């Protein structure tokens, strides 16, 4: 039976109040005159709705925190200011980052963007679509062997948290397919790829008393993950620090730790400092910056070589010889 009379008016008012509140939550700037026209009510009715929302927010600090419905004199509208809500300006930054990293398949990327856009107003959504349309059209994901990077990230996160032993089937750079039984300890993102960081757990007895080295596996090359019933525990010697690794490694190429020193006279020393978080300028000689850094692995060789004739390695001696040998090998290619 259809509700009529005053009760119907009350229901409509409640619906209108909820709609206005939800529109504010999605970032819309609310004009009393425009809302009154849309809902076919007086501006006084909409003003009462606005005041009810403001009173609710004021009386419900334990629930909503410092959320407030504020007035903008510039455009005569009300807007919701939230402590912990995704704003359109934050949303565009996230989406641009996701597109730029190229780590997700086109289907995964579009699904993520669609979900994130639900946090925006219709106007901001249309603006966002215009801004990213060309990038989406030309989007080229990195080639994946796995069905879903996102699914594997979540599964591996669970295994890391619960310290579950796993076996993976994986394609090496040579495209050889291998199986490894692992103790997964971390996930990291670097230069287009997500990486699983893990210790191998075959032949444990052979390595007693010897600190094992963590191995890096690109998640997109994993074609199968088998979770075992067995769990593992890491001793203090094998505790893993993702933050330290991120600061000291380039391109996720493993290798030993060393402290390096080089001179740089290129156009942007800041780009060097940004790329190598541990890098510090320690001196300047004849306009050339002297830089020291702590690094892991051979990826640093690749990065410093990319600077061409604007950089020269100084220390340690073995590192200097490595760079000389690589430069000589490159020169011979052009003889």
Coordinates of C-alpha atoms in Angstrom, one line a residue:
X1 CA 0.0 0.0 0.0
X2 CA 1.3 3.4 -0.9
X3 CA 2.1 5.8 1.9
X4 CA 0.4 9.2 1.7
X5 CA 0.0 12.5 3.6
X6 CA 2.5 13.8 6.1
X7 CA 4.3 10.5 6.4
X8 CA 5.1 10.6 2.7
X9 CA 6.5 14.1 3.1
X10 CA 8.6 12.9 6.0
X11 CA 10.0 10.0 4.0
X12 CA 10.9 12.4 1.1
X13 CA 12.6 14.8 3.4
X14 CA 14.7 11.9 4.9
X15 CA 15.6 10.8 1.4
X16 CA 16.6 14.3 0.4
X17 CA 18.6 14.8 3.6
X18 CA 20.5 11.5 2.9
X19 CA 21.1 12.4 -0.7
X20 CA 22.5 15.8 0.1
X21 CA 24.8 14.4 2.8
X22 CA 26.0 11.7 0.4
X23 CA 26.6 14.3 -2.4
X24 CA 28.7 16.3 0.1
X25 CA 30.7 13.2 1.0
X26 CA 31.6 12.7 -2.6
X27 CA 33.1 16.1 -2.8
X28 CA 30.2 18.1 -4.4
X29 CA 29.9 21.8 -3.5
X30 CA 26.3 22.3 -2.5
X31 CA 24.3 25.4 -3.5
X32 CA 21.1 26.0 -1.6
X33 CA 19.4 27.6 -4.6
X34 CA 20.4 24.8 -6.9
X35 CA 19.3 22.1 -4.5
X36 CA 16.0 23.8 -3.9
X37 CA 15.4 23.9 -7.6
X38 CA 16.4 20.2 -8.1
X39 CA 14.2 18.9 -5.3
X40 CA 11.3 21.3 -5.9
X41 CA 11.3 22.7 -2.4
X42 CA 11.9 26.1 -0.8
X43 CA 15.4 27.4 0.0
X44 CA 14.3 27.4 3.6
X45 CA 13.7 23.7 3.5
X46 CA 17.2 23.1 2.1
X47 CA 18.7 25.4 4.6
X48 CA 17.1 23.3 7.4
X49 CA 18.6 20.2 5.8
X50 CA 22.0 21.8 5.8
X51 CA 21.7 22.8 9.4
X52 CA 20.6 19.3 10.4
X53 CA 23.7 17.9 8.7
X54 CA 25.9 20.4 10.5
X55 CA 24.2 19.6 13.9
X56 CA 24.7 15.9 13.3
X57 CA 28.4 16.3 12.6
X58 CA 28.8 18.6 15.6
X59 CA 27.0 16.2 17.9
X60 CA 28.8 13.0 16.6
X61 CA 32.5 13.9 17.0
X62 CA 33.2 10.4 18.4
X63 CA 31.9 8.9 15.1
X64 CA 32.9 11.4 12.5
X65 CA 36.0 13.1 14.0
X66 CA 36.6 16.6 12.8
X67 CA 34.4 16.4 9.8
X68 CA 32.6 19.7 9.1
X69 CA 30.2 21.1 6.5
X70 CA 31.8 24.5 5.7
X71 CA 30.6 27.5 3.8
X72 CA 32.5 28.9 0.8
X73 CA 31.7 32.6 0.4
X74 CA 33.5 32.7 -2.9
X75 CA 30.9 30.5 -4.7
X76 CA 28.2 30.6 -2.0
X77 CA 28.2 26.8 -1.5
X78 CA 28.7 24.3 1.3
X79 CA 31.3 21.6 1.1
X80 CA 32.3 18.7 3.4
X81 CA 35.8 18.8 4.9
X82 CA 36.9 15.3 6.1
X83 CA 39.9 14.1 7.9
X84 CA 40.1 10.7 6.3
X85 CA 38.4 10.7 3.0
X86 CA 39.8 10.4 -0.5
X87 CA 39.7 13.8 -2.2
X88 CA 39.5 14.3 -6.0
X89 CA 43.0 16.0 -6.0
X90 CA 44.4 13.0 -4.2
X91 CA 42.6 10.6 -6.5
X92 CA 44.1 12.0 -9.6
X93 CA 47.6 11.7 -8.1
X94 CA 46.9 8.0 -7.3
X95 CA 45.5 7.2 -10.7
X96 CA 48.4 9.0 -12.5
X97 CA 50.9 7.0 -10.5
X98 CA 49.1 3.7 -11.3
X99 CA 49.2 4.5 -15.0
X100 CA 52.8 5.5 -14.9
X101 CA 54.0 2.4 -13.1
X102 CA 52.5 0.0 -15.8
X103 CA 52.5 -2.9 -13.3
X104 CA 48.9 -3.8 -13.7
X105 CA 47.1 -5.4 -16.7
X106 CA 44.8 -3.1 -18.6
X107 CA 41.7 -4.9 -17.1
X108 CA 43.1 -4.6 -13.6
X109 CA 43.9 -0.9 -14.1
X110 CA 40.5 0.0 -15.5
X111 CA 38.8 -1.9 -12.7
X112 CA 40.8 0.0 -10.1
X113 CA 40.2 3.4 -11.7
X114 CA 36.4 2.7 -11.9
X115 CA 36.3 1.9 -8.2
X116 CA 38.4 5.0 -7.3
X117 CA 36.2 7.3 -9.4
X118 CA 33.2 6.3 -7.3
X119 CA 34.7 8.6 -4.6
X120 CA 34.3 11.7 -6.9
X121 CA 31.4 13.9 -8.0
X122 CA 30.0 13.6 -11.5
X123 CA 31.7 16.8 -12.5
X124 CA 35.1 15.7 -11.2
X125 CA 34.6 12.3 -12.7
X126 CA 34.1 13.8 -16.1
X127 CA 37.2 16.0 -15.7
X128 CA 39.2 13.0 -14.6
X129 CA 38.1 11.0 -17.7
X130 CA 39.3 13.8 -20.0
X131 CA 42.6 14.1 -18.2
X132 CA 43.5 10.4 -18.4
X133 CA 41.7 9.3 -21.6
X134 CA 44.7 9.5 -23.9
X135 CA 47.0 7.8 -21.4
X136 CA 44.5 4.9 -21.0
X137 CA 44.1 4.6 -24.8
X138 CA 47.9 4.2 -25.2
X139 CA 48.4 2.2 -22.0
X140 CA 50.9 -0.6 -22.4
X141 CA 51.2 -2.9 -19.5
X142 CA 54.4 -4.9 -18.8
X143 CA 54.2 -8.4 -20.1
X144 CA 52.8 -10.8 -17.4
X145 CA 53.2 -14.6 -17.0
X146 CA 50.7 -14.7 -14.1
X147 CA 47.0 -14.3 -14.4
X148 CA 46.6 -11.5 -11.9
X149 CA 49.4 -9.4 -10.2
X150 CA 46.8 -8.1 -7.7
X151 CA 45.6 -11.6 -6.8
X152 CA 49.2 -12.8 -6.3
X153 CA 50.1 -9.8 -4.2
X154 CA 47.3 -10.5 -1.8
X155 CA 48.0 -14.2 -1.6
X156 CA 51.7 -13.5 -0.9
X157 CA 50.9 -10.9 1.6
X158 CA 48.9 -13.5 3.5
X159 CA 51.7 -16.0 3.3
X160 CA 54.2 -13.4 4.6
X161 CA 52.0 -12.4 7.5
X162 CA 51.3 -16.0 8.5
X163 CA 54.8 -17.2 7.7
X164 CA 53.6 -20.0 5.5
X165 CA 56.1 -22.0 3.4
X166 CA 55.4 -21.8 -0.3
X167 CA 56.5 -23.3 -3.6
X168 CA 56.4 -21.2 -6.7
X169 CA 56.7 -22.0 -10.4
X170 CA 58.6 -19.1 -12.0
X171 CA 60.1 -17.9 -15.2
X172 CA 63.7 -16.7 -14.9
X173 CA 65.1 -14.0 -17.2
X174 CA 66.3 -16.7 -19.5
X175 CA 62.7 -18.0 -19.7
X176 CA 63.7 -21.2 -18.0
X177 CA 60.8 -22.4 -15.9
X178 CA 61.8 -23.4 -12.3
X179 CA 60.3 -24.5 -9.0
X180 CA 61.5 -23.0 -5.7
X181 CA 60.4 -23.8 -2.1
X182 CA 60.6 -20.5 -0.2
X183 CA 60.2 -18.6 3.0
X184 CA 58.5 -15.4 1.8
X185 CA 59.4 -12.3 3.8
X186 CA 58.5 -9.2 1.9
X187 CA 56.9 -7.6 -1.2
X188 CA 58.3 -4.5 -2.9
X189 CA 57.6 -2.4 -5.9
X190 CA 60.4 -1.0 -8.1
X191 CA 60.7 0.2 -11.7
X192 CA 57.5 -1.3 -13.2
X193 CA 57.5 -4.5 -11.2
X194 CA 56.4 -6.0 -7.9
X195 CA 59.0 -8.3 -6.3
X196 CA 58.7 -11.1 -3.9
X197 CA 61.6 -11.3 -1.5
X198 CA 62.2 -14.7 0.0
X199 CA 64.8 -17.1 1.4
X200 CA 65.1 -20.5 -0.3
X201 CA 64.5 -23.4 2.1
X202 CA 66.0 -26.4 0.2
X203 CA 68.9 -28.2 1.8
X204 CA 68.6 -26.3 5.1
X205 CA 71.1 -28.5 6.8
X206 CA 73.8 -27.7 4.3
X207 CA 73.7 -24.0 5.3
X208 CA 73.7 -24.4 9.1
X209 CA 75.5 -21.5 10.7
X210 CA 75.7 -19.6 7.4
X211 CA 73.6 -16.5 6.8
X212 CA 71.5 -17.0 3.6
X213 CA 71.0 -14.3 1.1
X214 CA 67.5 -13.2 0.2
X215 CA 66.4 -13.8 -3.4
X216 CA 64.2 -11.5 -5.5
X217 CA 61.4 -12.9 -7.7
X218 CA 59.3 -10.7 -10.0
X219 CA 55.6 -11.4 -9.1
X220 CA 54.5 -11.1 -12.7
X221 CA 56.7 -14.0 -13.6
X222 CA 55.2 -16.4 -11.0
X223 CA 52.8 -18.8 -12.7
X224 CA 51.8 -20.8 -9.7
X225 CA 51.9 -20.5 -5.9
X226 CA 51.5 -23.6 -3.7
X227 CA 50.9 -22.9 0.0
X228 CA 52.2 -25.6 2.4
X229 CA 50.9 -26.6 5.8
X230 CA 54.3 -26.0 7.3
X231 CA 55.2 -22.6 8.8
X232 CA 58.6 -21.0 9.3
X233 CA 60.3 -18.6 11.7
X234 CA 63.1 -16.2 10.9
X235 CA 65.9 -15.7 13.3
X236 CA 67.3 -12.3 14.0
X237 CA 70.1 -12.7 11.5
X238 CA 67.5 -13.0 8.7
X239 CA 65.2 -10.2 9.8
X240 CA 64.4 -8.2 6.7
X241 CA 64.4 -4.4 6.4
X242 CA 62.5 -3.3 3.2
X243 CA 63.2 0.4 3.9
X244 CA 67.0 -0.1 4.0
X245 CA 67.0 -2.2 0.8
X246 CA 64.9 0.3 -1.1
X247 CA 67.3 3.1 -0.2
X248 CA 70.4 1.2 -1.2
X249 CA 69.5 -0.9 -4.3
X250 CA 68.9 0.0 -7.9
X251 CA 66.7 -2.0 -10.3
X252 CA 66.4 -4.8 -7.7
X253 CA 69.7 -6.3 -8.9
X254 CA 71.1 -8.2 -5.9
X255 CA 74.7 -8.2 -4.7
X256 CA 77.0 -7.2 -1.9
X257 CA 77.0 -4.0 0.1
X258 CA 79.6 -1.3 -0.5
X259 CA 80.2 2.4 0.0
X260 CA 81.0 4.2 -3.3
X261 CA 82.3 7.6 -4.2
X262 CA 82.0 9.4 -7.5
X263 CA 82.1 12.8 -9.1
X264 CA 79.3 14.3 -11.1
X265 CA 79.1 17.4 -13.3
X266 CA 75.8 16.8 -15.1
X267 CA 72.9 19.3 -15.4
X268 CA 70.9 17.9 -12.4
X269 CA 72.6 16.7 -9.3
X270 CA 69.2 16.6 -7.6
X271 CA 68.2 13.8 -10.0
X272 CA 71.2 11.8 -8.7
X273 CA 70.3 12.5 -5.1
X274 CA 66.6 11.6 -5.7
X275 CA 67.5 8.3 -7.5
X276 CA 70.0 7.2 -4.8
X277 CA 68.5 8.0 -1.4
X278 CA 71.7 7.4 0.5
X279 CA 73.7 9.7 -1.8
X280 CA 75.3 12.8 -0.1
X281 CA 77.4 15.6 -1.6
X282 CA 80.6 15.6 0.5
X283 CA 82.7 18.0 -1.5
X284 CA 83.0 20.1 -4.7
X285 CA 86.1 20.3 -6.8
X286 CA 86.4 22.5 -9.9
X287 CA 82.6 22.7 -10.2
X288 CA 82.2 18.9 -9.9
X289 CA 80.2 17.5 -7.0
X290 CA 81.8 14.7 -5.0
X291 CA 79.1 12.2 -3.9
X292 CA 79.2 9.3 -1.5
X293 CA 76.5 6.6 -1.2
X294 CA 75.9 3.2 0.4
X295 CA 74.5 0.7 -2.1
X296 CA 73.7 -3.0 -2.7
X297 CA 74.1 -5.0 -5.9
X298 CA 75.1 -4.3 -9.5
X299 CA 72.1 -2.2 -10.4
X300 CA 74.1 0.9 -9.4
X301 CA 76.6 0.2 -12.2
X302 CA 73.7 0.4 -14.7
X303 CA 72.4 3.6 -13.3
X304 CA 75.7 5.4 -13.1
X305 CA 76.6 4.3 -16.7
X306 CA 73.4 6.0 -17.8
X307 CA 74.9 9.3 -16.9
X308 CA 77.4 9.0 -19.8
X309 CA 80.4 11.3 -19.8
X310 CA 79.0 13.5 -16.9
X311 CA 80.1 11.1 -14.1
X312 CA 83.3 9.3 -13.0
X313 CA 83.6 6.7 -10.3
X314 CA 86.4 7.2 -7.7
X315 CA 86.1 4.5 -5.1
X316 CA 86.4 1.7 -4.2
X317 CA 89.1 0.5 -6.6
X318 CA 87.2 -2.7 -7.5
X319 CA 84.2 -0.7 -8.5
X320 CA 86.3 1.6 -10.6
X321 CA 87.7 -1.4 -12.4
X322 CA 84.2 -2.8 -13.0
X323 CA 83.1 0.5 -14.6
X324 CA 86.3 0.7 -16.7
X325 CA 85.7 -2.8 -18.0
X326 CA 82.1 -2.1 -18.9
X327 CA 83.0 1.2 -20.7
X328 CA 85.7 -0.6 -22.6
X329 CA 83.4 -3.4 -23.6
X330 CA 80.9 -0.8 -24.9
X331 CA 83.6 1.1 -26.8
X332 CA 84.6 -2.1 -28.6
X333 CA 81.1 -2.6 -29.9
X334 CA 81.5 0.5 -32.0
X335 CA 85.0 -0.2 -33.4

